Each structure stands twice: as C-alpha cells, then as structure tokens.
C-alpha cells in the first residue's frame, strides 16, 4: 500500500509556511490592518488574533500551539504549564490600548521579559528599550544645547566685530610692532661672520708724509703751555662772526 505524500509547506495541500522569526529591533515600523478593524471589534478576546497578523508575532511561541489545539491563546492556566516563548496581555484599556509582553518561561514563576509591544488605536508598535529612550533623549538635548552655543557664539563675534570697528574709527591707527624672530637674527649673524672670514685682511695704514715729526707724550702734554709762554698765540676766531654774514644761521 503506497504511503500518501505529505504536502510541502507553502504548496497546495500542505500547511501554510510560517514567516521568519521577527528581529529584536523593529521599533521603526508599525502594523495596521484597517480591513480587519472594520470587520471585527478590538477587545481583549480578539486582540490577540489581530496581533498575530503583524510581523511582530512569533509563530514558534506557545500561544500558537494553543491556537492549533483550539484553545484560547491567552489562557494562563495552559501557558503556565509550558516552557518557551510566550505572549502575555499585561495591560488593557479597551478599545484604545493593549500591551503585550514577549517573555521566556522556564517554569511556573520563572519568567524572563524579552520585548514589549502595544496596540494603540489599532496600530501595533514595538516599545523601545529604556536605555534607547534615554540615549535618544540625551542625544536630542545635547544637539539643542550645541546649537544654542553655536548661535550665541556667532552673535558674540558679530558684536565684537562692530565694537572693534567703532574703536578703530574713534582712535588713531597704531603702528603695528614687528615681532623679532631670534632665528632670523642668528641666521644674519652667521651670514655676516662667514662673509668676514671670506674677505681679505685690512691693508696697513699709509706712511707719514715727509718732514712730519710725531710728538712724544711729554711734548704733547707740555706743548700748549710752552707755546703760551714763548710767544703769544693769535686769539681764537669766532666761528659765527668771523665767517661772514653769509654763513650765519638763519632763524
């Protein structure tokens, strides 16, 4: 007797193919099915079926196993006996707000929270983690603080520029003092010393003219006294009166 072939997932005659498991960070998307919302009321009994249509739903959870056994997927008496990933409806404000918690159950009272989702007026979102919320708020605050400081600095520069123009118009322009660079001074001294080494030594002084007798130290000291005693010297000339009126200083 031939064994009947089992249909492959996603093909005709086989079970529907399960979508891939959703990622951990899906805060940038939301889900909304307006056709379903127009057909069914959004309450605590049907909100899980609506949530199962979204890409946030994990088909490997324990709730899906209860649905396949025709048991309500949020039956806590059945979920508490199972282990693995499950969705739990934690808060309800019909018909506007429903909060789901995705958690991993390892026992009756041992539960680890993984992610949180909420249905707000028919739109499903993934709640961000607290650290991401703080990082986003701090980053936004730092951005506005930096922008405020940049604006204040630009205005202060404009005020200082106007004040400097007024001061320069009121006061006389001052000659800017040149800064002395000691490296240039050392470089010039080195060039001068190298040129002096390259030049020939200075020639000797020319000889005295014929008939010139240099005076000794005693004669140079006693010369004026002996000349005054021996013969009368002519009086000193006035450089202004005796040079004539043409060379006098004009006032």
Coordinates of N, CA and C in Angstrom, one line a residue:
X1 N 0.9 -1.2 0.0 CA 0.0 0.0 0.0 C 0.9 1.2 0.0
X2 N 0.7 2.1 -0.9 CA 1.5 3.3 -1.1 C 1.2 4.3 0.0
X3 N 2.3 4.9 0.5 CA 2.1 5.9 1.6 C 1.8 7.2 0.9
X4 N 0.7 7.9 1.5 CA 0.3 9.2 0.9 C 1.4 10.2 1.1
X5 N 1.6 11.0 0.1 CA 2.6 12.1 0.2 C 2.1 13.3 1.0
X6 N 2.9 13.8 1.8 CA 2.5 15.0 2.6 C 2.9 16.2 1.8
X7 N 2.0 17.2 1.8 CA 2.2 18.4 1.0 C 3.3 19.2 1.7
X8 N 4.2 19.9 0.9 CA 5.2 20.7 1.4 C 4.6 22.0 1.9
X9 N 5.3 22.7 2.9 CA 4.8 23.9 3.4 C 4.8 25.0 2.3
X10 N 3.7 25.7 2.2 CA 3.5 26.8 1.3 C 3.0 26.3 -0.1
X11 N 2.9 25.0 -0.3 CA 2.3 24.5 -1.5 C 0.9 24.0 -1.3
X12 N 0.2 23.8 -2.4 CA -1.3 23.4 -2.3 C -1.4 22.1 -1.7
X13 N -2.2 22.0 -0.7 CA -2.4 20.7 0.0 C -1.5 20.6 1.3
X14 N -0.6 21.5 1.5 CA 0.3 21.5 2.7 C 0.0 22.6 3.6
X15 N 0.5 22.6 4.8 CA 0.3 23.7 5.8 C 0.9 25.0 5.3
X16 N 0.4 26.1 5.7 CA 1.0 27.4 5.3 C 2.4 27.6 5.9
X17 N 3.3 28.2 5.1 CA 4.6 28.4 5.5 C 4.7 29.5 6.6
X18 N 5.4 29.2 7.7 CA 5.5 30.2 8.8 C 6.5 31.3 8.4
X19 N 6.1 32.5 8.7 CA 7.1 33.6 8.4 C 8.3 33.5 9.3
X20 N 9.4 34.1 8.9 CA 10.6 34.1 9.7 C 10.4 34.8 11.0
X21 N 11.2 34.4 12.0 CA 11.1 35.0 13.3 C 11.4 36.5 13.3
X22 N 10.7 37.3 13.9 CA 11.0 38.8 13.8 C 12.2 39.1 14.5
X23 N 12.9 40.2 14.1 CA 14.1 40.6 14.7 C 13.9 41.3 16.1
X24 N 14.9 41.6 16.8 CA 14.8 42.2 18.1 C 14.5 43.7 18.0
X25 N 15.0 44.3 17.0 CA 14.8 45.8 16.8 C 13.9 46.0 15.6
X26 N 12.6 46.3 15.9 CA 11.6 46.6 14.9 C 10.9 47.8 15.4
X27 N 11.6 48.8 16.0 CA 10.9 50.0 16.5 C 10.6 51.0 15.4
X28 N 11.2 50.8 14.3 CA 11.0 51.7 13.2 C 9.8 51.5 12.3
X29 N 9.0 50.4 12.6 CA 7.9 50.1 11.8 C 6.6 49.9 12.7
X30 N 5.5 50.0 12.1 CA 4.2 49.7 12.7 C 3.3 48.9 11.8
X31 N 2.3 48.3 12.4 CA 1.4 47.5 11.6 C -0.1 48.0 11.9
X32 N -0.9 48.0 10.8 CA -2.3 48.3 10.9 C -3.1 47.7 9.8
X33 N -4.1 47.0 10.1 CA -5.0 46.4 9.1 C -6.4 47.0 9.3
X34 N -6.6 48.0 8.4 CA -7.9 48.7 8.6 C -9.1 47.8 8.2
X35 N -8.9 46.8 7.2 CA -10.0 46.0 6.8 C -10.4 45.1 8.0
X36 N -9.4 44.6 8.8 CA -9.8 43.7 9.9 C -10.5 44.6 11.0
X37 N -10.0 45.8 11.2 CA -10.6 46.7 12.2 C -12.0 47.0 11.8
X38 N -12.3 47.1 10.6 CA -13.7 47.4 10.1 C -14.6 46.2 10.3
X39 N -14.0 45.0 10.3 CA -14.8 43.8 10.3 C -15.1 43.3 11.7
X40 N -14.1 43.5 12.7 CA -14.2 42.9 14.0 C -13.9 44.0 15.0
X41 N -14.5 43.8 16.2 CA -14.3 44.8 17.3 C -12.9 44.5 17.9
X42 N -12.3 45.5 18.4 CA -11.0 45.3 19.0 C -11.1 45.3 20.5
X43 N -11.2 44.1 21.1 CA -11.3 43.9 22.5 C -10.3 42.9 23.0
X44 N -10.4 42.5 24.3 CA -9.4 41.6 24.9 C -9.6 40.2 24.3
X45 N -10.7 39.8 23.8 CA -10.9 38.5 23.3 C -10.3 38.3 21.9
X46 N -10.4 39.3 21.1 CA -9.9 39.2 19.7 C -8.6 40.0 19.4
X47 N -8.1 40.7 20.3 CA -6.9 41.5 20.1 C -5.7 40.6 19.8
X48 N -5.7 39.4 20.3 CA -4.5 38.5 20.0 C -4.5 38.0 18.6
X49 N -5.7 37.7 18.1 CA -5.8 37.3 16.7 C -5.4 38.5 15.7
X50 N -5.7 39.7 16.2 CA -5.2 40.8 15.4 C -3.7 41.0 15.5
X51 N -3.2 40.8 16.7 CA -1.7 40.9 16.9 C -1.0 39.8 16.1
X52 N -1.6 38.6 15.9 CA -0.9 37.5 15.2 C -0.8 37.8 13.7
X53 N -1.5 38.8 13.2 CA -1.3 39.2 11.8 C -0.1 40.1 11.5
X54 N 0.5 40.7 12.6 CA 1.5 41.6 12.5 C 2.9 40.9 12.3
X55 N 3.9 41.6 11.8 CA 5.2 41.0 11.7 C 5.9 40.8 13.0
X56 N 5.3 41.3 14.1 CA 5.9 41.2 15.4 C 5.6 39.8 16.0
X57 N 4.7 39.1 15.5 CA 4.3 37.8 16.1 C 5.3 36.7 15.7
X58 N 5.5 35.9 16.7 CA 6.5 34.8 16.6 C 5.6 33.5 16.5
X59 N 5.7 32.8 15.4 CA 4.9 31.6 15.2 C 5.4 30.4 16.0
X60 N 6.6 30.5 16.6 CA 7.1 29.4 17.4 C 6.8 29.5 18.9
X61 N 5.9 30.5 19.2 CA 5.5 30.7 20.6 C 4.5 29.6 21.1
X62 N 4.3 29.6 22.4 CA 3.4 28.6 23.0 C 1.9 29.0 22.7
X63 N 1.7 30.3 22.5 CA 0.3 30.7 22.1 C -0.1 30.1 20.8
X64 N 0.8 30.0 19.9 CA 0.4 29.4 18.6 C 0.1 27.9 18.7
X65 N 0.7 27.2 19.6 CA 0.4 25.8 19.9 C -1.0 25.7 20.5
X66 N -1.4 26.6 21.4 CA -2.7 26.6 21.9 C -3.8 26.9 20.9
X67 N -3.4 27.8 19.9 CA -4.4 28.1 18.8 C -4.6 26.8 18.0
X68 N -3.5 26.1 17.7 CA -3.7 24.9 16.9 C -4.5 23.8 17.6
X69 N -4.5 23.9 18.9 CA -5.4 22.9 19.7 C -6.7 23.5 20.0
X70 N -7.1 24.6 19.4 CA -8.4 25.2 19.6 C -8.6 25.7 21.0
X71 N -7.5 26.1 21.6 CA -7.6 26.7 23.0 C -7.3 28.2 22.9
X72 N -7.9 29.0 23.7 CA -7.6 30.4 23.6 C -6.1 30.7 23.9
X73 N -5.5 31.5 23.0 CA -4.0 31.6 23.1 C -3.6 32.4 24.4
X74 N -4.5 33.0 25.1 CA -4.1 33.8 26.3 C -4.5 33.1 27.6
X75 N -4.8 31.8 27.5 CA -5.2 31.0 28.7 C -4.0 30.8 29.6
X76 N -4.0 31.5 30.7 CA -2.9 31.4 31.6 C -2.7 30.1 32.2
X77 N -3.8 29.4 32.5 CA -3.7 28.1 33.1 C -3.0 27.1 32.2
X78 N -3.1 27.2 30.9 CA -2.4 26.4 30.0 C -0.9 26.9 29.7
X79 N -0.7 28.2 29.6 CA 0.6 28.7 29.3 C 1.5 28.5 30.5
X80 N 1.0 28.5 31.7 CA 1.9 28.3 32.9 C 2.5 26.9 33.0
X81 N 1.9 26.0 32.3 CA 2.4 24.6 32.3 C 3.4 24.3 31.2
X82 N 3.6 25.3 30.4 CA 4.5 25.1 29.2 C 5.8 25.9 29.5
X83 N 6.8 25.6 28.7 CA 8.1 26.3 28.7 C 8.4 26.8 27.3
X84 N 9.1 28.0 27.3 CA 9.4 28.5 26.0 C 9.0 30.0 25.9
X85 N 8.9 30.4 24.6 CA 8.5 31.8 24.4 C 7.0 31.9 24.3
X86 N 6.4 33.0 25.0 CA 5.0 33.2 25.0 C 4.7 34.7 25.0
X87 N 3.5 35.0 24.6 CA 3.0 36.4 24.7 C 1.9 36.5 25.8
X88 N 2.0 37.6 26.6 CA 1.1 37.7 27.7 C 0.5 39.1 27.6
X89 N -0.8 39.2 27.7 CA -1.5 40.5 27.7 C -1.4 41.1 29.1
X90 N -0.6 42.2 29.3 CA -0.4 42.7 30.6 C -1.3 43.8 31.0
X91 N -1.6 44.7 30.1 CA -2.4 45.9 30.4 C -3.5 46.1 29.3
X92 N -4.7 46.4 29.7 CA -5.8 46.6 28.7 C -6.6 47.9 29.1
X93 N -6.8 48.7 28.1 CA -7.7 49.9 28.2 C -8.5 49.9 26.9
X94 N -9.6 49.0 26.9 CA -10.4 48.9 25.8 C -11.1 50.2 25.4
X95 N -11.2 50.5 24.1 CA -10.7 49.7 22.9 C -9.4 50.4 22.4
X96 N -8.7 51.2 23.2 CA -7.7 52.0 22.7 C -6.3 51.4 22.9
X97 N -6.0 50.8 24.0 CA -4.6 50.4 24.3 C -4.6 49.0 24.8
X98 N -3.7 48.2 24.3 CA -3.4 46.8 24.7 C -1.9 46.6 24.7
X99 N -1.4 46.1 25.8 CA 0.1 45.9 25.9 C 0.4 44.4 26.0
X100 N 1.2 43.9 25.1 CA 1.7 42.5 25.1 C 3.1 42.5 25.5
X101 N 3.4 41.4 26.3 CA 4.8 41.2 26.8 C 5.3 39.9 26.2
X102 N 6.4 40.0 25.5 CA 7.0 38.7 24.9 C 8.0 38.3 26.0
X103 N 7.9 37.1 26.5 CA 8.7 36.6 27.6 C 9.1 35.1 27.4
X104 N 10.1 34.7 28.1 CA 10.6 33.3 28.0 C 10.3 32.7 29.4
X105 N 9.5 31.6 29.3 CA 9.1 30.9 30.5 C 9.9 29.7 30.7
X106 N 10.5 29.6 31.9 CA 11.3 28.4 32.3 C 10.7 27.7 33.4
X107 N 9.6 28.1 33.9 CA 8.9 27.4 35.0 C 7.6 28.2 35.3
X108 N 6.9 27.7 36.4 CA 5.7 28.3 36.8 C 5.9 29.8 37.2
X109 N 6.9 30.1 37.9 CA 7.2 31.5 38.3 C 8.5 32.1 37.8
X110 N 9.2 31.4 37.0 CA 10.4 31.8 36.4 C 10.2 32.3 35.0
X111 N 10.1 33.6 34.9 CA 9.8 34.3 33.6 C 10.8 35.4 33.3
X112 N 11.3 35.4 32.1 CA 12.3 36.5 31.7 C 11.7 37.3 30.6
X113 N 11.6 38.6 30.8 CA 11.0 39.5 29.9 C 11.9 39.8 28.7
X114 N 11.4 39.7 27.5 CA 12.2 39.9 26.3 C 11.9 41.3 25.6
X115 N 10.7 41.4 25.2 CA 10.3 42.6 24.5 C 8.8 43.0 24.9
X116 N 8.4 44.2 24.5 CA 7.1 44.7 24.8 C 6.5 45.3 23.5
X117 N 5.3 45.0 23.3 CA 4.5 45.5 22.2 C 3.2 46.2 22.7
X118 N 2.7 47.1 21.9 CA 1.4 47.7 22.3 C 0.6 48.1 21.1
X119 N -0.7 47.9 21.3 CA -1.7 48.2 20.2 C -2.4 49.5 20.6
X120 N -2.1 50.6 19.9 CA -2.7 51.9 20.2 C -3.6 52.3 19.1
X121 N -4.9 52.3 19.4 CA -6.0 52.7 18.5 C -5.8 51.9 17.1
X122 N -5.5 50.6 17.2 CA -5.5 49.8 16.1 C -4.1 49.7 15.4
X123 N -3.1 50.5 15.8 CA -1.8 50.4 15.3 C -0.9 49.7 16.3
X124 N -0.1 48.8 15.8 CA 0.8 48.0 16.6 C 2.2 48.4 16.5
X125 N 2.8 48.6 17.6 CA 4.2 49.1 17.7 C 5.0 48.2 18.6
X126 N 6.3 48.3 18.4 CA 7.3 47.7 19.4 C 7.8 48.8 20.3
X127 N 7.7 48.6 21.6 CA 8.1 49.6 22.6 C 9.7 49.5 22.6
X128 N 10.3 50.7 22.6 CA 11.8 50.7 22.7 C 12.2 50.4 24.1
X129 N 13.5 50.0 24.2 CA 14.1 49.7 25.5 C 14.4 51.0 26.2
X130 N 14.5 50.9 27.5 CA 14.7 52.1 28.3 C 16.0 52.8 28.0
X131 N 17.0 52.0 27.8 CA 18.4 52.6 27.5 C 18.3 53.3 26.2
X132 N 17.6 52.8 25.2 CA 17.5 53.5 23.9 C 16.7 54.8 24.1
X133 N 15.7 54.8 24.9 CA 14.9 56.1 25.2 C 15.8 57.1 25.8
X134 N 16.6 56.7 26.8 CA 17.5 57.7 27.5 C 18.6 58.2 26.5
X135 N 19.1 57.3 25.7 CA 20.1 57.7 24.7 C 19.5 58.7 23.7
X136 N 18.3 58.4 23.2 CA 17.7 59.4 22.3 C 17.4 60.7 22.9
X137 N 16.9 60.7 24.2 CA 16.6 62.0 24.8 C 17.9 62.8 25.1
X138 N 18.9 62.1 25.6 CA 20.2 62.8 25.9 C 20.8 63.3 24.6
X139 N 20.8 62.5 23.5 CA 21.3 63.0 22.2 C 20.6 64.2 21.7
X140 N 19.2 64.2 21.8 CA 18.5 65.4 21.4 C 18.8 66.6 22.2
X141 N 18.9 66.4 23.6 CA 19.2 67.6 24.4 C 20.6 68.1 24.1
X142 N 21.6 67.2 23.9 CA 22.9 67.7 23.5 C 22.9 68.4 22.2
X143 N 22.1 68.0 21.2 CA 22.0 68.7 19.9 C 21.5 70.1 20.1
X144 N 20.5 70.3 20.8 CA 19.9 71.6 21.0 C 20.8 72.5 21.8
X145 N 21.5 71.9 22.8 CA 22.5 72.7 23.6 C 23.6 73.2 22.7
X146 N 24.2 72.3 21.9 CA 25.2 72.7 21.0 C 24.8 73.7 20.0
X147 N 23.6 73.6 19.5 CA 23.0 74.6 18.6 C 22.9 75.9 19.2
X148 N 22.5 76.0 20.5 CA 22.3 77.2 21.2 C 23.7 77.9 21.4
X149 N 24.7 77.1 21.8 CA 26.0 77.7 22.0 C 26.6 78.2 20.7
X150 N 26.3 77.5 19.6 CA 26.8 78.0 18.3 C 26.2 79.3 17.9
X151 N 24.9 79.4 18.1 CA 24.2 80.7 17.8 C 24.7 81.8 18.7
X152 N 24.8 81.5 20.0 CA 25.3 82.6 20.9 C 26.8 83.0 20.5
X153 N 27.6 82.1 20.1 CA 29.0 82.4 19.7 C 29.0 83.3 18.4
X154 N 28.1 82.9 17.5 CA 28.1 83.7 16.2 C 27.6 85.1 16.5
X155 N 26.6 85.3 17.4 CA 26.2 86.7 17.7 C 27.2 87.4 18.5
X156 N 28.0 86.8 19.4 CA 29.0 87.4 20.1 C 30.1 87.9 19.2
X157 N 30.5 87.1 18.2 CA 31.5 87.5 17.2 C 31.1 88.7 16.5
X158 N 29.8 88.8 16.1 CA 29.3 90.0 15.4 C 29.3 91.2 16.2
X159 N 29.0 91.1 17.5 CA 29.0 92.2 18.4 C 30.5 92.7 18.6
X160 N 31.4 91.8 18.8 CA 32.8 92.2 18.9 C 33.4 92.8 17.7
X161 N 32.9 92.4 16.5 CA 33.4 92.9 15.3 C 32.9 94.4 15.1
X162 N 31.7 94.7 15.5 CA 31.1 96.0 15.4 C 31.9 96.9 16.4
X163 N 32.1 96.4 17.6 CA 32.8 97.2 18.6 C 34.3 97.6 18.2
X164 N 34.9 96.6 17.5 CA 36.3 96.9 17.1 C 36.3 97.9 15.9
X165 N 35.3 97.9 15.1 CA 35.2 98.9 14.0 C 35.0 100.3 14.6
X166 N 34.1 100.4 15.6 CA 33.9 101.7 16.3 C 35.1 102.2 17.0
X167 N 35.9 101.3 17.6 CA 37.1 101.8 18.3 C 38.2 102.2 17.3
X168 N 38.3 101.5 16.2 CA 39.3 101.9 15.2 C 38.9 103.2 14.5
X169 N 37.6 103.5 14.4 CA 37.2 104.8 13.8 C 37.4 105.9 14.8
X170 N 37.3 105.7 16.1 CA 37.4 106.8 17.1 C 38.9 107.0 17.4
X171 N 39.7 106.0 17.4 CA 41.2 106.2 17.8 C 42.0 106.2 16.5
X172 N 43.2 106.8 16.7 CA 44.1 106.8 15.5 C 44.7 105.5 15.3
X173 N 45.0 105.1 14.1 CA 45.6 103.8 13.9 C 47.0 103.7 14.5
X174 N 47.3 102.7 15.1 CA 48.6 102.4 15.8 C 49.4 101.6 14.8
X175 N 50.7 102.0 14.8 CA 51.7 101.2 14.0 C 52.0 99.9 14.7
X176 N 51.7 98.9 13.9 CA 51.9 97.5 14.5 C 53.4 97.3 14.7
X177 N 53.7 96.8 15.8 CA 55.1 96.4 16.1 C 55.5 95.1 15.5
X178 N 56.6 95.1 14.9 CA 57.1 93.9 14.2 C 57.7 93.0 15.3
X179 N 57.3 91.8 15.3 CA 57.8 90.8 16.2 C 59.2 90.3 15.7
X180 N 60.1 90.3 16.7 CA 61.5 89.9 16.4 C 61.6 88.4 16.5
X181 N 62.1 87.8 15.4 CA 62.3 86.4 15.4 C 63.8 86.1 15.6
X182 N 64.2 85.5 16.7 CA 65.6 85.3 17.1 C 66.2 84.3 16.1
X183 N 65.5 83.5 15.5 CA 66.1 82.6 14.5 C 66.6 83.4 13.3
X184 N 65.9 84.4 12.9 CA 66.4 85.3 11.8 C 67.7 86.1 12.2
X185 N 67.7 86.5 13.5 CA 68.9 87.2 14.0 C 70.1 86.3 13.9
X186 N 69.9 85.1 14.4 CA 71.1 84.2 14.4 C 71.5 83.9 13.0
X187 N 70.5 83.8 12.1 CA 70.9 83.5 10.7 C 71.7 84.6 10.1
X188 N 71.3 85.9 10.4 CA 72.0 87.0 9.8 C 73.4 87.1 10.4
X189 N 73.6 86.9 11.7 CA 74.9 86.9 12.3 C 75.8 85.8 11.7
X190 N 75.2 84.7 11.4 CA 76.0 83.6 10.8 C 76.5 84.0 9.4
X191 N 75.6 84.7 8.6 CA 76.0 85.1 7.2 C 77.1 86.2 7.3
X192 N 77.0 87.1 8.3 CA 78.0 88.2 8.4 C 79.3 87.6 8.8
X193 N 79.3 86.6 9.7 CA 80.6 86.0 10.1 C 81.2 85.2 9.0
X194 N 80.4 84.6 8.2 CA 81.0 83.8 7.0 C 81.6 84.8 6.0
X195 N 81.0 86.0 5.8 CA 81.5 86.9 4.9 C 82.8 87.5 5.4
X196 N 82.9 87.8 6.7 CA 84.1 88.3 7.2 C 85.3 87.3 7.1
X197 N 85.0 86.1 7.2 CA 86.1 85.1 7.0 C 86.5 85.0 5.6
X198 N 85.6 85.3 4.6 CA 86.0 85.2 3.2 C 86.8 86.4 2.8
X199 N 86.6 87.6 3.4 CA 87.2 88.8 2.9 C 88.7 88.8 3.3
X200 N 89.5 89.6 2.6 CA 91.0 89.7 2.9 C 91.2 90.6 4.1
X201 N 92.3 90.5 4.8 CA 92.5 91.4 5.9 C 92.7 92.8 5.5
X202 N 92.5 93.7 6.4 CA 92.6 95.2 6.0 C 94.0 95.5 5.7
X203 N 94.3 96.4 4.8 CA 95.7 96.8 4.4 C 96.3 97.7 5.6
X204 N 97.6 97.8 5.7 CA 98.3 98.6 6.7 C 98.0 100.1 6.4
X205 N 98.1 100.9 7.5 CA 97.9 102.4 7.3 C 99.0 103.0 6.4
X206 N 98.8 104.0 5.7 CA 99.8 104.6 4.8 C 100.9 105.3 5.7
X207 N 102.1 105.4 5.2 CA 103.2 106.1 6.0 C 103.0 107.6 6.1
X208 N 103.6 108.1 7.2 CA 103.5 109.6 7.4 C 104.2 110.4 6.3
X209 N 103.7 111.6 6.0 CA 104.4 112.4 4.9 C 105.8 112.8 5.4
X210 N 106.5 113.2 4.4 CA 107.9 113.6 4.6 C 107.9 114.9 5.4
X211 N 108.9 115.0 6.4 CA 109.0 116.2 7.3 C 108.1 116.2 8.5
X212 N 107.3 115.2 8.6 CA 106.4 115.1 9.8 C 107.1 114.4 10.9
X213 N 107.1 115.1 12.1 CA 107.8 114.6 13.3 C 106.7 114.3 14.3
X214 N 106.4 113.1 14.7 CA 105.4 112.9 15.7 C 105.8 113.3 17.0
X215 N 104.9 113.9 17.8 CA 105.2 114.4 19.1 C 105.2 113.2 20.1
X216 N 106.1 113.4 21.1 CA 106.1 112.4 22.2 C 105.1 112.8 23.2
X217 N 104.9 111.9 24.2 CA 103.9 112.2 25.2 C 104.1 113.4 26.0
X218 N 105.5 113.7 26.4 CA 105.8 114.8 27.2 C 105.6 116.1 26.4
X219 N 106.0 116.0 25.1 CA 105.9 117.2 24.3 C 104.4 117.5 24.0
X220 N 103.6 116.5 23.9 CA 102.2 116.7 23.6 C 101.5 117.3 24.8
X221 N 102.0 116.9 26.0 CA 101.4 117.5 27.3 C 101.8 118.9 27.5
X222 N 103.1 119.2 27.3 CA 103.7 120.5 27.6 C 103.7 121.4 26.4
X223 N 103.3 121.0 25.3 CA 103.3 121.8 24.1 C 102.5 123.1 24.2
X224 N 101.2 123.0 24.6 CA 100.4 124.2 24.7 C 101.0 125.2 25.7
X225 N 101.5 124.7 26.9 CA 102.0 125.6 27.9 C 103.2 126.4 27.4
X226 N 104.2 125.7 26.8 CA 105.4 126.3 26.3 C 105.1 127.3 25.2
X227 N 104.1 127.0 24.4 CA 103.7 127.9 23.3 C 103.1 129.2 23.9
X228 N 102.3 129.0 24.9 CA 101.7 130.2 25.5 C 102.8 131.1 26.2
X229 N 103.8 130.4 26.8 CA 104.8 131.2 27.5 C 105.8 131.8 26.5
X230 N 106.1 131.1 25.4 CA 107.2 131.6 24.5 C 106.7 132.7 23.6
X231 N 105.6 132.5 22.9 CA 105.1 133.5 22.0 C 103.6 133.6 22.2
X232 N 103.1 134.7 21.9 CA 101.7 134.9 22.0 C 101.0 134.3 20.8
X233 N 99.9 133.5 21.1 CA 99.1 132.9 20.1 C 98.0 133.8 19.6
X234 N 97.6 133.8 18.4 CA 96.5 134.6 18.0 C 95.2 134.2 18.6
X235 N 94.4 135.1 18.9 CA 93.1 134.8 19.6 C 92.3 133.8 18.7
X236 N 91.5 133.0 19.4 CA 90.6 132.1 18.6 C 89.5 132.9 17.9
X237 N 89.3 132.4 16.8 CA 88.3 133.1 15.9 C 86.9 132.6 16.3
X238 N 86.0 133.5 16.3 CA 84.5 133.2 16.5 C 84.0 132.5 15.2
X239 N 83.5 131.3 15.3 CA 83.1 130.6 14.0 C 81.9 131.2 13.4
X240 N 81.2 132.0 14.1 CA 80.0 132.6 13.6 C 80.3 134.0 13.0
X241 N 81.0 134.9 13.9 CA 81.2 136.3 13.5 C 82.2 136.4 12.4
X242 N 83.3 135.7 12.5 CA 84.4 135.8 11.6 C 84.2 135.1 10.3
X243 N 83.2 134.2 10.2 CA 82.9 133.5 8.9 C 82.1 134.3 7.9
X244 N 81.6 135.5 8.3 CA 80.9 136.3 7.4 C 79.4 136.2 7.6
X245 N 78.6 137.1 7.2 CA 77.2 137.0 7.4 C 76.5 136.0 6.5
X246 N 77.2 135.5 5.4 CA 76.5 134.6 4.5 C 76.4 133.2 5.2
X247 N 77.3 132.9 6.2 CA 77.2 131.5 6.7 C 76.6 131.5 8.1
X248 N 76.0 132.7 8.5 CA 75.4 132.7 9.8 C 74.1 131.8 9.8
X249 N 73.7 131.3 10.9 CA 72.5 130.5 11.0 C 71.3 131.5 10.9
X250 N 70.3 131.1 10.1 CA 69.1 131.9 10.0 C 68.0 131.3 10.8
X251 N 67.3 132.1 11.5 CA 66.2 131.7 12.4 C 64.9 132.0 11.8

